[in-house]
Short mmCIF file of C-alpha atoms and ligand atoms in Angstrom, two decimals:
data_model
loop_
_atom_site.label_atom_id
_atom_site.label_comp_id
_atom_site.label_asym_id
_atom_site.label_seq_id
_atom_site.Cartn_x
_atom_site.Cartn_y
_atom_site.Cartn_z
CA UNK A 1 97.18 58.36 128.53
CA UNK A 2 95.55 61.66 129.30
CA UNK A 3 98.16 62.22 132.01
CA UNK A 4 100.81 62.17 129.33
CA UNK A 5 98.89 64.81 127.37
CA UNK A 6 98.55 66.94 130.50
CA UNK A 7 102.26 66.74 131.28
CA UNK A 8 103.10 67.45 127.67
CA UNK A 9 100.86 70.53 127.55
CA UNK A 10 102.18 71.79 130.87
CA UNK A 11 105.85 71.35 129.96
CA UNK A 12 105.29 72.77 126.48
CA UNK A 13 103.67 75.88 127.96
CA UNK A 14 106.42 76.14 130.58
CA UNK A 15 108.98 75.81 127.79
CA UNK A 16 107.43 78.72 125.90
CA UNK A 17 107.46 80.81 129.04
CA UNK A 18 111.12 79.97 129.73
CA UNK A 19 111.93 80.79 126.13
CA UNK A 20 110.50 84.25 126.66
CA UNK A 21 111.96 84.90 130.07
CA UNK A 22 115.44 83.39 130.08
CA UNK A 23 118.45 83.24 127.82
CA UNK A 24 119.39 79.68 126.75
CA UNK A 25 122.32 79.74 129.15
CA UNK A 26 120.07 80.23 132.18
CA UNK A 27 119.54 77.17 134.40
CA UNK A 28 115.78 77.76 134.43
CA UNK A 29 115.79 77.54 130.64
CA UNK A 30 117.59 74.20 130.50
CA UNK A 31 115.45 72.87 133.32
CA UNK A 32 112.27 73.67 131.41
CA UNK A 33 113.62 72.13 128.21
CA UNK A 34 114.75 68.99 129.96
CA UNK A 35 111.32 68.61 131.52
CA UNK A 36 109.74 69.02 128.09
CA UNK A 37 112.11 66.52 126.46
CA UNK A 38 111.32 64.07 129.25
CA UNK A 39 107.57 64.54 128.74
CA UNK A 40 107.99 63.95 125.00
CA UNK A 41 110.05 60.81 125.68
CA UNK A 42 107.37 59.38 127.99
CA UNK A 43 104.61 60.22 125.57
CA UNK A 44 106.31 58.64 122.56
CA UNK A 45 107.54 55.37 124.07
CA UNK A 46 104.93 53.36 122.19
CA UNK A 47 104.89 55.48 119.03
CA UNK A 48 103.91 58.91 117.79
CA UNK A 49 101.83 61.03 120.15
CA UNK A 50 99.34 63.56 118.97
CA UNK A 51 97.58 66.45 120.62
CA UNK A 52 94.99 68.31 118.61
CA UNK A 53 92.71 71.28 118.77
CA UNK A 54 88.99 70.91 118.21
CA UNK A 55 86.70 73.92 118.53
CA UNK A 56 89.23 75.68 120.70
CA UNK A 57 89.77 72.72 123.06
CA UNK A 58 92.89 70.59 123.32
CA UNK A 59 92.41 66.83 122.85
CA UNK A 60 94.49 63.69 122.93
CA UNK A 61 92.69 61.02 120.90
CA UNK A 62 89.05 61.70 121.75
CA UNK A 63 89.71 62.87 125.27
CA UNK A 64 89.75 66.58 126.05
CA UNK A 65 92.71 67.70 128.12
CA UNK A 66 91.25 69.37 131.22
CA UNK A 67 91.56 73.12 131.00
CA UNK A 68 92.40 73.55 134.68
CA UNK A 69 95.70 71.77 134.09
CA UNK A 70 98.42 74.44 134.09
CA UNK A 71 99.45 75.52 130.60
CA UNK A 72 96.58 73.87 128.71
CA UNK A 73 94.70 77.11 128.09
CA UNK A 74 97.93 78.77 126.93
CA UNK A 75 98.61 75.96 124.45
CA UNK A 76 95.04 76.10 123.16
CA UNK A 77 95.49 79.80 122.56
CA UNK A 78 98.90 79.32 120.94
CA UNK A 79 97.49 76.67 118.55
CA UNK A 80 94.45 78.73 117.72
CA UNK A 81 96.47 81.85 116.95
CA UNK A 82 98.74 79.90 114.59
CA UNK A 83 95.89 77.91 113.04
CA UNK A 84 97.48 74.65 114.26
CA UNK A 85 95.04 71.77 114.26
CA UNK A 86 97.36 69.08 115.55
CA UNK A 87 100.89 68.48 116.65
CA UNK A 88 102.30 64.97 116.31
CA UNK A 89 105.50 64.19 118.15
CA UNK A 90 107.53 61.25 116.95
CA UNK A 91 109.84 59.00 118.97
CA UNK A 92 113.47 60.11 118.97
CA UNK A 93 112.55 63.77 119.06
CA UNK A 94 115.74 65.28 120.44
CA UNK A 95 116.03 67.95 123.11
CA UNK A 96 117.38 70.37 120.50
CA UNK A 97 114.28 69.76 118.41
CA UNK A 98 112.11 70.35 121.48
CA UNK A 99 113.91 73.67 122.03
CA UNK A 100 113.38 74.62 118.39
CA UNK A 101 109.70 73.61 118.57
CA UNK A 102 109.24 75.87 121.57
CA UNK A 103 110.98 78.70 119.74
CA UNK A 104 108.68 78.32 116.73
CA UNK A 105 105.59 78.19 118.96
CA UNK A 106 106.82 81.43 120.51
CA UNK A 107 107.03 83.30 117.20
CA UNK A 108 104.48 86.03 116.97
CA UNK A 109 101.37 84.76 115.23
CA UNK A 110 100.77 86.66 112.03
CA UNK A 111 99.16 85.82 108.72
CA UNK A 112 102.60 85.48 107.16
CA UNK A 113 103.95 83.10 109.81
CA UNK A 114 104.65 79.72 108.24
CA UNK A 115 105.04 77.29 111.14
CA UNK A 116 105.98 74.37 108.90
CA UNK A 117 108.76 76.30 107.21
CA UNK A 118 110.08 77.63 110.52
CA UNK A 119 110.32 74.07 111.82
CA UNK A 120 112.09 72.86 108.69
CA UNK A 121 114.49 75.80 108.85
CA UNK A 122 115.40 74.69 112.36
CA UNK A 123 115.91 71.05 111.28
CA UNK A 124 112.97 69.80 113.32
CA UNK A 125 112.13 66.48 111.65
CA UNK A 126 110.32 64.59 114.40
CA UNK A 127 107.30 66.86 114.59
CA UNK A 128 104.35 66.88 112.19
CA UNK A 129 101.95 69.81 112.18
CA UNK A 130 98.49 69.91 110.64
CA UNK A 131 96.65 73.14 110.17
CA UNK A 132 93.05 74.17 110.56
CA UNK A 133 91.18 74.18 107.26
CA UNK A 134 91.15 77.61 105.75
CA UNK A 135 87.46 77.97 105.21
CA UNK A 136 88.00 81.52 103.95
CA UNK A 137 89.24 80.42 100.52
CA UNK A 138 85.79 80.17 98.98
CA UNK A 139 84.75 83.36 100.66
CA UNK A 140 87.83 85.09 99.32
CA UNK A 141 87.09 83.95 95.76
CA UNK A 142 83.55 85.24 96.04
CA UNK A 143 84.84 88.55 97.38
CA UNK A 144 87.28 88.78 94.48
CA UNK A 145 84.46 88.13 92.00
CA UNK A 146 82.32 90.88 93.54
CA UNK A 147 85.30 93.21 93.57
CA UNK A 148 85.74 92.77 89.81
CA UNK A 149 82.03 93.29 89.32
CA UNK A 150 82.04 96.50 91.39
CA UNK A 151 85.01 97.84 89.48
CA UNK A 152 83.30 97.06 86.19
CA UNK A 153 80.22 98.98 87.37
CA UNK A 154 82.46 101.88 88.40
CA UNK A 155 84.10 101.89 84.96
CA UNK A 156 80.73 101.75 83.23
CA UNK A 157 79.72 104.83 85.20
CA UNK A 158 82.91 106.60 84.13
CA UNK A 159 81.97 105.80 80.53
CA UNK A 160 78.41 107.03 80.93
CA UNK A 161 79.60 110.27 82.51
CA UNK A 162 82.16 110.72 79.77
CA UNK A 163 79.44 110.47 77.12
CA UNK A 164 77.20 112.86 79.05
CA UNK A 165 79.97 115.43 79.43
CA UNK A 166 80.80 115.23 75.74
CA UNK A 167 77.15 115.79 74.91
CA UNK A 168 77.01 118.83 77.18
CA UNK A 169 80.23 120.19 75.69
CA UNK A 170 78.84 119.84 72.18
CA UNK A 171 75.84 121.88 73.26
CA UNK A 172 73.53 118.94 73.50
CA UNK A 173 71.29 117.71 76.25
CA UNK A 174 72.71 114.64 77.92
CA UNK A 175 70.79 111.43 78.24
CA UNK A 176 70.77 110.74 81.95
CA UNK A 177 68.45 107.76 81.83
CA UNK A 178 71.37 105.44 81.05
CA UNK A 179 72.93 106.22 84.40
CA UNK A 180 70.01 105.19 86.55
CA UNK A 181 70.52 101.43 86.06
CA UNK A 182 74.15 101.56 87.08
CA UNK A 183 73.35 103.89 89.96
CA UNK A 184 70.64 101.45 90.99
CA UNK A 185 72.90 98.42 90.99
CA UNK A 186 75.59 100.33 92.82
CA UNK A 187 73.02 101.31 95.41
CA UNK A 188 72.06 97.68 95.97
CA UNK A 189 75.69 96.70 96.42
CA UNK A 190 76.11 99.55 98.87
CA UNK A 191 73.31 98.09 101.00
CA UNK A 192 75.02 94.68 100.95
CA UNK A 193 78.58 95.76 101.39
CA UNK A 194 79.12 99.42 102.10
CA UNK A 195 82.84 98.91 102.75
CA UNK A 196 83.43 97.45 99.28
CA UNK A 197 81.72 100.37 97.55
CA UNK A 198 83.51 102.83 99.82
CA UNK A 199 86.74 101.13 98.69
CA UNK A 200 85.97 102.14 95.11
CA UNK A 201 86.47 105.78 96.05
CA UNK A 202 90.20 105.11 96.36
CA UNK A 203 90.43 104.47 92.61
CA UNK A 204 92.44 107.26 91.09
CA UNK A 205 92.14 108.50 87.56
CA UNK A 206 95.23 110.05 86.04
CA UNK A 207 93.01 111.97 83.66
CA UNK A 208 89.32 112.79 83.72
CA UNK A 209 89.51 113.36 87.47
CA UNK A 210 86.18 115.22 87.23
CA UNK A 211 84.41 112.00 86.34
CA UNK A 212 85.94 110.09 89.24
CA UNK A 213 85.05 112.98 91.51
CA UNK A 214 81.39 112.82 90.50
CA UNK A 215 81.17 109.09 91.13
CA UNK A 216 82.88 109.38 94.50
CA UNK A 217 80.54 112.19 95.53
CA UNK A 218 77.68 109.90 94.56
CA UNK A 219 79.08 107.08 96.72
CA UNK A 220 79.61 109.34 99.73
CA UNK A 221 76.14 110.84 99.28
CA UNK A 222 74.54 107.42 99.16
CA UNK A 223 76.34 106.42 102.34
CA UNK A 224 74.94 109.49 104.03
CA UNK A 225 71.48 108.92 102.57
CA UNK A 226 71.54 105.35 103.79
CA UNK A 227 72.61 106.47 107.25
CA UNK A 228 69.69 108.89 107.23
CA UNK A 229 67.36 106.01 106.40
CA UNK A 230 66.17 107.32 103.05
CA UNK A 231 63.91 104.87 101.21
CA UNK A 232 65.12 103.38 97.93
CA UNK A 233 63.38 105.97 95.77
CA UNK A 234 64.95 108.80 97.74
CA UNK A 235 68.36 107.19 97.52
CA UNK A 236 68.15 106.81 93.78
CA UNK A 237 67.16 110.47 93.39
CA UNK A 238 69.97 111.53 95.74
CA UNK A 239 72.47 109.30 93.89
CA UNK A 240 71.54 110.71 90.50
CA UNK A 241 71.69 114.26 91.87
CA UNK A 242 75.15 113.68 93.33
CA UNK A 243 76.40 112.10 90.13
CA UNK A 244 75.27 115.12 88.12
CA UNK A 245 76.12 117.85 90.62
CA UNK A 246 79.05 119.21 88.58
CA UNK A 247 77.59 118.54 85.12
CA UNK A 248 77.71 122.32 84.49
CA UNK A 249 81.50 122.10 84.37
CA UNK A 250 81.26 120.11 81.15
CA UNK A 251 80.07 123.24 79.38
CA UNK A 252 83.43 124.95 79.97
CA UNK A 253 86.69 124.43 78.16
CA UNK A 254 88.97 122.68 80.63
CA UNK A 255 92.07 123.28 78.55
CA UNK A 256 91.62 127.05 78.69
CA UNK A 257 93.04 128.51 81.94
CA UNK A 258 90.95 131.69 81.61
CA UNK A 259 87.85 129.52 81.89
CA UNK A 260 88.83 128.12 85.29
CA UNK A 261 87.36 130.92 87.39
CA UNK A 262 84.10 131.33 85.40
CA UNK A 263 83.72 127.55 85.57
CA UNK A 264 84.18 127.54 89.34
CA UNK A 265 81.64 130.29 89.94
CA UNK A 266 79.11 129.51 87.26
CA UNK A 267 78.95 125.74 87.01
CA UNK A 268 76.04 125.54 89.50
CA UNK A 269 73.76 127.80 87.45
CA UNK A 270 74.92 126.34 84.15
CA UNK A 271 74.39 122.82 85.48
CA UNK A 272 70.93 123.62 86.79
CA UNK A 273 70.06 125.14 83.44
CA UNK A 274 71.14 122.03 81.56
CA UNK A 275 69.24 119.74 83.92
CA UNK A 276 66.12 121.93 83.79
CA UNK A 277 65.86 121.11 80.12
CA UNK A 278 65.64 117.40 80.76
CA UNK A 279 62.26 115.72 80.51
CA UNK A 280 62.87 113.96 83.88
CA UNK A 281 60.19 114.50 86.47
CA UNK A 282 62.62 114.46 89.35
CA UNK A 283 63.77 118.01 89.95
CA UNK A 284 66.26 117.12 92.70
CA UNK A 285 69.28 116.88 90.34
CA UNK A 286 68.58 120.39 89.05
CA UNK A 287 68.26 121.78 92.58
CA UNK A 288 71.40 120.02 93.78
CA UNK A 289 73.43 121.28 90.82
CA UNK A 290 72.24 124.79 91.67
CA UNK A 291 72.70 124.63 95.45
CA UNK A 292 75.66 122.38 96.23
CA UNK A 293 78.08 125.30 96.83
CA UNK A 294 75.71 127.19 99.12
CA UNK A 295 76.89 127.27 102.71
CA UNK A 296 74.92 126.69 105.89
CA UNK A 297 75.57 130.26 107.09
CA UNK A 298 74.22 131.91 103.95
CA UNK A 299 77.57 132.38 102.24
CA UNK A 300 78.72 130.44 99.19
CA UNK A 301 77.48 130.72 95.64
CA UNK A 302 75.41 131.43 93.63
CA UNK A 303 74.27 134.36 95.79
CA UNK A 304 71.10 133.68 97.69
CA UNK A 305 69.02 135.33 100.43
CA UNK A 306 70.17 134.71 104.01
CA UNK A 307 67.04 132.80 104.89
CA UNK A 308 67.20 130.59 101.80
CA UNK A 309 66.87 126.95 102.69
CA UNK A 310 68.64 124.60 100.33
CA UNK A 311 67.11 121.22 99.48
CA UNK A 312 68.21 118.50 101.94
CA UNK A 313 69.90 116.60 99.08
CA UNK A 314 71.91 119.73 98.22
CA UNK A 315 73.12 119.95 101.81
CA UNK A 316 74.01 116.28 101.75
CA UNK A 317 75.84 116.46 98.44
CA UNK A 318 77.68 119.56 99.71
CA UNK A 319 79.17 117.40 102.50
CA UNK A 320 80.04 114.54 100.16
CA UNK A 321 81.55 117.04 97.71
CA UNK A 322 83.61 118.68 100.46
CA UNK A 323 84.93 115.36 101.69
CA UNK A 324 85.79 114.24 98.15
CA UNK A 325 87.66 117.50 97.54
CA UNK A 326 89.61 117.21 100.80
CA UNK A 327 90.87 113.68 100.12
CA UNK A 328 91.29 114.21 96.36
CA UNK A 329 91.76 117.92 95.67
CA UNK A 330 91.30 118.78 92.01
CA UNK A 331 93.75 121.66 91.93
CA UNK A 332 97.28 121.22 93.24
CA UNK A 333 96.38 121.39 96.98
CA UNK A 334 97.73 118.75 99.35
CA UNK A 335 95.27 115.91 99.87
CA UNK A 336 94.26 115.17 103.46
CA UNK A 337 94.36 111.66 104.85
CA UNK A 338 90.84 110.33 105.28
CA UNK A 339 90.83 110.65 109.05
CA UNK A 340 91.98 114.29 108.88
CA UNK A 341 89.36 115.07 106.27
CA UNK A 342 86.77 113.84 108.76
CA UNK A 343 88.12 116.26 111.39
CA UNK A 344 88.12 119.02 108.83
CA UNK A 345 84.45 118.44 108.02
CA UNK A 346 83.59 118.69 111.70
CA UNK A 347 85.42 122.01 111.80
CA UNK A 348 83.11 123.36 109.10
CA UNK A 349 79.90 122.35 110.82
CA UNK A 350 77.44 125.23 111.03
CA UNK A 351 79.41 127.63 108.86
CA UNK A 352 79.79 125.73 105.62
CA UNK A 353 78.10 122.43 106.28
CA UNK A 354 74.80 121.28 107.68
CA UNK A 355 75.41 120.19 111.30
CA UNK A 356 73.08 117.22 111.53
CA UNK A 357 74.00 115.71 108.17
CA UNK A 358 77.72 116.22 108.78
CA UNK A 359 77.63 114.40 112.11
CA UNK A 360 75.63 111.62 110.54
CA UNK A 361 78.12 111.32 107.70
CA UNK A 362 81.09 111.22 110.05
CA UNK A 363 79.39 108.54 112.11
CA UNK A 364 78.68 106.53 108.96
CA UNK A 365 82.20 106.56 107.53
CA UNK A 366 83.94 106.29 110.90
CA UNK A 367 87.02 107.74 112.55
CA UNK A 368 89.25 105.63 110.32
CA UNK A 369 87.30 105.48 107.05
CA UNK A 370 87.76 102.67 104.55
CA UNK A 371 90.86 103.51 102.52
CA UNK A 372 92.81 104.91 105.47
CA UNK A 373 96.33 103.51 105.62
CA UNK A 374 97.31 102.75 109.19
CA UNK A 375 100.17 101.46 111.31
CA UNK A 376 99.19 99.06 114.09
CA UNK A 377 100.65 98.57 117.56
CA UNK A 378 102.78 95.62 116.33
CA UNK A 379 104.22 97.93 113.61
CA UNK A 380 102.36 96.13 110.82
CA UNK A 381 100.83 98.39 108.18
CA UNK A 382 97.58 98.01 106.28
CA UNK A 383 94.56 99.67 104.73
CA UNK A 384 91.23 99.94 106.57
CA UNK A 385 88.91 97.71 104.57
CA UNK A 386 85.77 97.63 106.73
CA UNK A 387 84.44 99.03 109.96
CA UNK A 388 85.01 96.87 113.04
CA UNK A 389 83.37 96.15 116.35
CA UNK A 390 84.02 99.72 117.40
CA UNK A 391 85.20 102.90 115.75
CA UNK A 392 88.84 102.48 116.83
CA UNK A 393 89.33 98.88 115.78
CA UNK A 394 88.31 98.49 112.15
CA UNK A 395 89.18 95.57 109.89
CA UNK A 396 92.48 96.12 108.13
CA UNK A 397 93.92 94.52 105.02
CA UNK A 398 97.58 93.87 105.74
CA UNK A 399 100.26 95.27 103.45
CA UNK A 400 103.36 94.84 105.62
CA UNK A 401 103.67 92.48 108.56
CA UNK A 402 105.28 93.29 111.89
CA UNK A 403 108.74 92.71 110.42
CA UNK A 404 108.10 95.03 107.51
CA UNK A 405 107.75 92.17 105.03
CA UNK A 406 105.23 92.55 102.23
CA UNK A 407 102.06 90.52 102.71
CA UNK A 408 101.13 89.14 99.32
CA UNK A 409 97.65 87.76 99.89
CA UNK A 410 94.74 90.00 100.66
CA UNK A 411 94.81 89.11 104.34
CA UNK A 412 92.40 90.82 106.67
CA UNK A 413 92.88 91.39 110.35
CA UNK A 414 90.08 92.25 112.71
CA UNK A 415 92.00 94.55 115.05
CA UNK A 416 89.73 93.87 118.02
CA UNK A 417 90.15 90.11 117.61
CA UNK A 418 93.90 90.37 117.08
CA UNK A 419 94.31 92.62 120.11
CA UNK A 420 95.92 95.32 117.98
CA UNK A 421 95.28 99.04 117.91
CA UNK A 422 96.02 101.77 115.42
CA UNK A 423 98.98 103.91 116.43
CA UNK A 424 99.06 106.24 113.44
CA UNK A 425 97.64 107.02 110.05
CA UNK A 426 100.24 106.74 107.29
CA UNK A 427 100.19 108.72 104.08
CA UNK A 428 99.92 106.22 101.25
CA UNK A 429 102.26 108.30 99.10
CA UNK A 430 105.00 108.11 101.71
CA UNK A 431 105.14 104.33 101.25
CA UNK A 432 104.44 104.46 97.56
CA UNK A 433 101.29 102.42 97.95
CA UNK A 434 98.33 102.53 95.57
CA UNK A 435 95.55 102.02 98.09
CA UNK A 436 92.93 100.96 95.55
CA UNK A 437 95.06 97.95 94.56
CA UNK A 438 94.44 96.58 98.02
CA UNK A 439 90.71 97.14 98.38
FE1 FE2 B 1 80.71 121.88 92.25
FE1 FE2 B 2 82.05 118.74 92.98
#
């Protein structure tokens, strides 16, 4: 019995090889297909014949097919890649069907490949395929639930900031206590799933871009703070400081163009002044508001002595703020793709930005940060959704498969596992993609 399985695996693998190497008119092609059809005939004389995959090994009934038999390893790989659990061949399977089966098993495995449909399209009726259970479904639902929760938290923060800004604009002192809970829960989520929170920074506001900016600067700052190993208390102080770093801008009239320049230059001092009037004990937010536009080389504003040393949180928020402004410029400048923004930051090390913190930040967000839209070596396109085994092979959520077809589900590919590499970073605008819809 097992001999039949061996011959079947060998001829099936040889058929796939012939399918790749020779045109159908080539004698070697027909030879391989005849051998396969013969193997199928022998195997199905007494009824249907099944080979199946269990934990990566090929079986017939309960007997493993020895892996040193030629072609067995290739078939195991082919099944695994296409999530095929078993293949049942029925008597009367014709040679044409065998050829079509080989063709389908030679199609490039991709999340959008539907083996069953491909077989039906080719009128293969004497083959039944069963697929490996998709154990990801539950996981995916849970991820979706958390995604909604994270977005709700993000929106709550937008609301809180909106209220604070209105209070500042009406000459009042904002209540910042309300923010700390949301910042706290966001911080916890960041510890659990940094990639998901990083994904939130791709959300784009059509209006109130200042508010989105502040939240994104908070997220980037927390990522840096976490990379630095700050304890929870430090992180929450850093997060609050980052969230409030531009609060001084709320005191200016955004609709008045003559206010733009005073706002740019004076929002640090105005912000620090507002925050100094708060009863909070933590003075970090006030310092960060004051210092976040000071440069490492003594330049920047407000003016300060050359040997002035800004608070570490100010230097951290300055990096987060710079990165946020590069990927989402507030005034008409061209946004940089996330990978270029990383390079840009490195170019400002020592002059504008703190060297140690910048390198740490770049290491934390990676060469291809979450939110980067990339084209892979098989021409598929997706958005980086999480870091991978190494910096060059992150996890990517597929948008277009290798044939340029839209991928509907939120399918993730681990590039290292799939043997793919990134060949270029694509500008989301050029493909009319709203990245945050896919993270
Ligand atoms: Fe600022
Ligand atoms: Fe800012």
